[in-house]
Short mmCIF file of C-alpha atoms in Angstrom, two decimals:
data_model
loop_
_atom_site.label_atom_id
_atom_site.label_comp_id
_atom_site.label_asym_id
_atom_site.label_seq_id
_atom_site.Cartn_x
_atom_site.Cartn_y
_atom_site.Cartn_z
CA UNK A 1 -18.74 -9.65 8.22
CA UNK A 2 -15.34 -8.30 9.23
CA UNK A 3 -12.96 -9.86 7.34
CA UNK A 4 -8.88 -9.28 7.38
CA UNK A 5 -7.12 -11.19 4.57
CA UNK A 6 -2.69 -11.17 5.29
CA UNK A 7 -0.79 -11.46 2.19
CA UNK A 8 2.95 -11.11 1.21
CA UNK A 9 4.67 -14.17 2.94
CA UNK A 10 7.55 -15.61 1.66
CA UNK A 11 10.80 -17.55 2.10
CA UNK A 12 13.44 -14.85 2.58
CA UNK A 13 16.77 -14.78 3.34
CA UNK A 14 18.45 -13.34 6.47
CA UNK A 15 19.23 -9.45 5.79
CA UNK A 16 16.36 -9.21 3.21
CA UNK A 17 13.35 -6.96 2.96
CA UNK A 18 9.49 -7.74 2.63
CA UNK A 19 6.08 -5.87 3.06
CA UNK A 20 3.10 -7.52 4.16
CA UNK A 21 -0.27 -6.15 3.58
CA UNK A 22 -3.52 -6.72 5.21
CA UNK A 23 -6.99 -6.04 3.60
CA UNK A 24 -9.99 -5.09 5.68
CA UNK A 25 -13.54 -5.37 5.06
CA UNK A 26 -16.95 -5.45 6.89
CA UNK A 27 -16.09 -2.38 9.51
CA UNK A 28 -14.75 1.57 8.80
CA UNK A 29 -11.41 0.59 8.69
CA UNK A 30 -10.61 4.18 9.47
CA UNK A 31 -12.14 4.27 12.92
CA UNK A 32 -10.08 1.84 14.06
CA UNK A 33 -6.40 0.92 15.51
CA UNK A 34 -4.54 -1.72 13.82
CA UNK A 35 -2.13 -4.25 15.20
CA UNK A 36 0.61 -6.88 13.91
CA UNK A 37 0.85 -9.86 16.19
CA UNK A 38 3.05 -12.73 15.30
CA UNK A 39 3.61 -16.66 16.25
CA UNK A 40 6.80 -18.23 15.70
CA UNK A 41 6.33 -22.20 15.01
CA UNK A 42 5.01 -24.07 18.09
CA UNK A 43 5.23 -21.07 20.00
CA UNK A 44 2.84 -18.26 21.79
CA UNK A 45 1.81 -15.06 20.59
CA UNK A 46 4.18 -12.07 20.32
CA UNK A 47 3.18 -8.38 19.90
CA UNK A 48 4.71 -6.64 17.04
CA UNK A 49 3.34 -3.25 16.13
CA UNK A 50 -0.06 -1.19 15.93
CA UNK A 51 -0.84 2.13 14.47
CA UNK A 52 -3.56 4.59 15.33
CA UNK A 53 -7.14 5.03 13.01
CA UNK A 54 -5.06 7.91 10.59
CA UNK A 55 -1.93 6.99 11.16
CA UNK A 56 -0.39 9.41 13.27
CA UNK A 57 0.80 7.10 16.34
CA UNK A 58 2.83 3.91 15.60
CA UNK A 59 4.35 1.56 18.45
CA UNK A 60 6.77 -1.15 18.01
CA UNK A 61 8.27 -4.12 20.07
CA UNK A 62 11.77 -3.72 21.05
CA UNK A 63 12.65 -6.91 18.73
CA UNK A 64 11.68 -4.75 15.58
CA UNK A 65 12.23 -0.98 16.26
CA UNK A 66 14.32 0.37 14.05
CA UNK A 67 13.90 -2.51 11.40
CA UNK A 68 9.57 -2.64 10.70
CA UNK A 69 7.44 0.03 9.80
CA UNK A 70 4.04 -0.17 9.87
CA UNK A 71 1.86 2.15 7.85
CA UNK A 72 -1.88 2.17 6.30
CA UNK A 73 -3.79 3.73 3.53
CA UNK A 74 -7.37 4.29 4.80
CA UNK A 75 -8.39 4.78 1.33
CA UNK A 76 -7.97 1.43 0.45
CA UNK A 77 -8.75 -0.31 3.84
CA UNK A 78 -5.27 -1.64 3.84
CA UNK A 79 -2.78 -2.42 6.50
CA UNK A 80 1.24 -2.83 5.92
CA UNK A 81 4.23 -4.33 7.51
CA UNK A 82 7.38 -3.07 5.97
CA UNK A 83 10.02 -5.25 7.23
CA UNK A 84 13.97 -5.01 6.76
CA UNK A 85 16.85 -6.41 7.96
CA UNK A 86 15.09 -9.84 8.37
CA UNK A 87 16.86 -12.21 10.85
CA UNK A 88 15.76 -16.02 11.58
CA UNK A 89 14.07 -15.00 14.47
CA UNK A 90 11.49 -13.15 12.57
CA UNK A 91 10.50 -16.67 11.02
CA UNK A 92 6.83 -16.59 11.88
CA UNK A 93 3.14 -16.48 11.60
CA UNK A 94 1.96 -12.66 10.92
CA UNK A 95 -1.81 -12.00 11.70
CA UNK A 96 -3.10 -8.43 11.45
CA UNK A 97 -5.75 -7.42 14.08
CA UNK A 98 -8.29 -4.90 14.43
CA UNK A 99 -8.15 -3.22 17.73
CA UNK A 100 -11.39 -2.48 19.82
CA UNK A 101 -11.99 0.87 21.47
CA UNK A 102 -10.26 0.13 24.50
CA UNK A 103 -7.73 -1.83 23.07
CA UNK A 104 -8.19 -5.62 22.96
CA UNK A 105 -8.27 -7.03 19.72
CA UNK A 106 -11.79 -8.35 18.44
CA UNK A 107 -10.91 -9.88 14.84
CA UNK A 108 -8.01 -11.48 13.56
CA UNK A 109 -6.63 -12.72 10.27
CA UNK A 110 -6.07 -16.00 9.25
CA UNK A 111 -1.92 -15.04 9.26
CA UNK A 112 0.72 -15.09 6.83
CA UNK A 113 3.88 -17.05 6.90
CA UNK A 114 7.36 -15.56 7.24
CA UNK A 115 10.48 -17.64 6.73
CA UNK A 116 13.58 -16.40 7.18
CA UNK A 117 16.53 -18.72 5.60
CA UNK A 118 19.22 -19.23 3.61
CA UNK B 1 7.64 -3.89 30.30
CA UNK B 2 5.02 -5.84 31.77
CA UNK B 3 5.97 -9.49 31.87
CA UNK B 4 2.62 -11.80 32.03
CA UNK B 5 3.11 -15.48 33.37
CA UNK B 6 0.82 -17.76 32.87
CA UNK B 7 -0.02 -21.09 35.09
CA UNK B 8 0.13 -23.87 34.77
CA UNK B 9 1.59 -24.45 31.55
CA UNK B 10 -0.98 -27.45 31.08
CA UNK B 11 -4.06 -28.30 32.60
CA UNK B 12 -5.35 -31.86 32.04
CA UNK B 13 -9.42 -32.22 32.68
CA UNK B 14 -12.15 -33.90 31.52
CA UNK B 15 -15.26 -32.46 29.81
CA UNK B 16 -17.91 -30.89 32.35
CA UNK B 17 -14.86 -30.28 35.11
CA UNK B 18 -13.99 -26.84 36.14
CA UNK B 19 -10.40 -24.82 34.56
CA UNK B 20 -8.61 -22.06 36.24
CA UNK B 21 -6.23 -20.27 34.59
CA UNK B 22 -3.73 -17.83 36.02
CA UNK B 23 -2.03 -14.73 34.52
CA UNK B 24 0.25 -13.00 36.92
CA UNK B 25 1.68 -9.31 35.82
CA UNK B 26 5.21 -8.01 36.78
CA UNK B 27 3.65 -4.72 37.28
CA UNK B 28 0.10 -3.59 38.02
CA UNK B 29 -1.78 -3.55 34.65
CA UNK B 30 -3.50 -0.30 34.11
CA UNK B 31 -7.61 0.28 34.37
CA UNK B 32 -7.84 -3.95 34.34
CA UNK B 33 -6.65 -3.52 30.53
CA UNK B 34 -6.48 -6.98 30.45
CA UNK B 35 -7.98 -9.73 27.74
CA UNK B 36 -7.80 -13.64 27.35
CA UNK B 37 -8.00 -15.41 23.99
CA UNK B 38 -8.52 -18.92 22.65
CA UNK B 39 -6.41 -20.52 20.05
CA UNK B 40 -7.17 -23.85 18.45
CA UNK B 41 -4.34 -25.87 16.20
CA UNK B 42 -4.88 -23.99 12.55
CA UNK B 43 -6.65 -21.27 13.69
CA UNK B 44 -6.35 -17.46 14.64
CA UNK B 45 -6.83 -16.48 18.32
CA UNK B 46 -10.34 -15.33 19.35
CA UNK B 47 -11.25 -12.78 22.06
CA UNK B 48 -13.14 -14.13 24.54
CA UNK B 49 -12.81 -11.51 27.77
CA UNK B 50 -11.43 -7.58 27.57
CA UNK B 51 -11.21 -5.35 30.47
CA UNK B 52 -10.28 -8.75 32.43
CA UNK B 53 -14.25 -9.45 32.95
CA UNK B 54 -16.23 -8.59 30.04
CA UNK B 55 -17.35 -11.35 27.73
CA UNK B 56 -16.48 -10.81 24.31
CA UNK B 57 -19.51 -10.98 21.50
CA UNK B 58 -20.60 -14.45 21.31
CA UNK B 59 -18.64 -15.64 23.94
CA UNK B 60 -20.88 -18.38 26.07
CA UNK B 61 -21.24 -17.76 29.85
CA UNK B 62 -19.11 -20.59 30.88
CA UNK B 63 -16.11 -18.72 30.26
CA UNK B 64 -15.65 -15.86 33.40
CA UNK B 65 -12.94 -13.41 33.57
CA UNK B 66 -11.86 -11.93 37.31
CA UNK B 67 -9.06 -9.91 39.42
CA UNK B 68 -6.82 -6.85 38.91
CA UNK B 69 -3.92 -5.29 39.66
CA UNK B 70 -1.24 -8.17 39.01
CA UNK B 71 -3.54 -11.20 39.18
CA UNK B 72 -6.37 -12.25 37.21
CA UNK B 73 -8.29 -15.48 36.39
CA UNK B 74 -10.08 -16.79 33.53
CA UNK B 75 -13.01 -19.62 34.45
CA UNK B 76 -14.04 -21.98 32.38
CA UNK B 77 -17.28 -22.99 34.52
CA UNK B 78 -17.69 -26.55 32.80
CA UNK B 79 -15.38 -27.63 29.94
CA UNK B 80 -17.33 -28.54 26.53
CA UNK B 81 -15.20 -30.64 24.26
CA UNK B 82 -14.30 -27.62 21.89
CA UNK B 83 -13.25 -25.84 24.81
CA UNK B 84 -9.68 -27.86 24.48
CA UNK B 85 -7.50 -25.35 22.99
CA UNK B 86 -4.25 -22.49 24.16
CA UNK B 87 -5.32 -19.65 26.16
CA UNK B 88 -3.78 -16.83 26.45
CA UNK B 89 -3.70 -13.59 28.43
CA UNK B 90 -2.75 -10.26 26.99
CA UNK B 91 -2.19 -6.62 28.43
CA UNK B 92 -2.98 -3.54 26.46
CA UNK B 93 -2.51 -0.70 28.82
CA UNK B 94 0.94 0.11 28.63
CA UNK B 95 3.59 -0.67 25.50
CA UNK B 96 4.67 -2.59 24.57
CA UNK B 97 1.58 -4.63 24.82
CA UNK B 98 2.80 -8.24 25.86
CA UNK B 99 1.20 -11.67 25.87
CA UNK B 100 1.22 -14.22 28.66
CA UNK B 101 2.96 -17.50 27.43
CA UNK B 102 0.07 -19.39 27.30
CA UNK B 103 -1.78 -22.42 29.40
CA UNK B 104 -2.89 -25.25 27.13
CA UNK B 105 -6.21 -27.14 28.53
CA UNK B 106 -6.12 -30.94 27.15
CA UNK B 107 -8.03 -33.45 27.93
CA UNK B 108 -7.31 -36.11 30.54
#
């Protein structure tokens, strides 16, 4: 059974930093591209970032480019999101998601809540 | 960036009725890399349709997707009680990946 479990969400002040983690199991982690998607309270889905199976390619939404860094450790079946210079508008539930070979997102974690507030 | 506009924002229907949800793209979606997701309150999104018209594993055949280019449709042939939820379209053919704003299907 595929499982994705996010962690690391906390309350942080504007300008602060945070690292989210996603522990994956139930599939061959290093075969798949992985994504972060976020959802602000009461709002829709917003794609954040993706990383290729080997970490060689990364892409970001303009809203986080230069502040967030996606990475993975295939030896630990883990995905990460380093978040710097956090803003109040980064407040959201952050999901990690597994991509299919064609790119749609077939498995999602339950999310970890990041609150940016003074 | 490809902007996806979903309509209507809210659809009020009764169980057993047909639901038709629209997703319009600001530019052509490459190779029909268009997906639909269902999200219920307090839950993560669930993949329903990928490649514009292919059902994901375990998705009932009352869900169907169609369209190409800039106009896509998700149809639920007969609404079951568990289908009342929010539905999002997503394009994954070009960067940045984008989602539509969602359509809420509510019980009338």
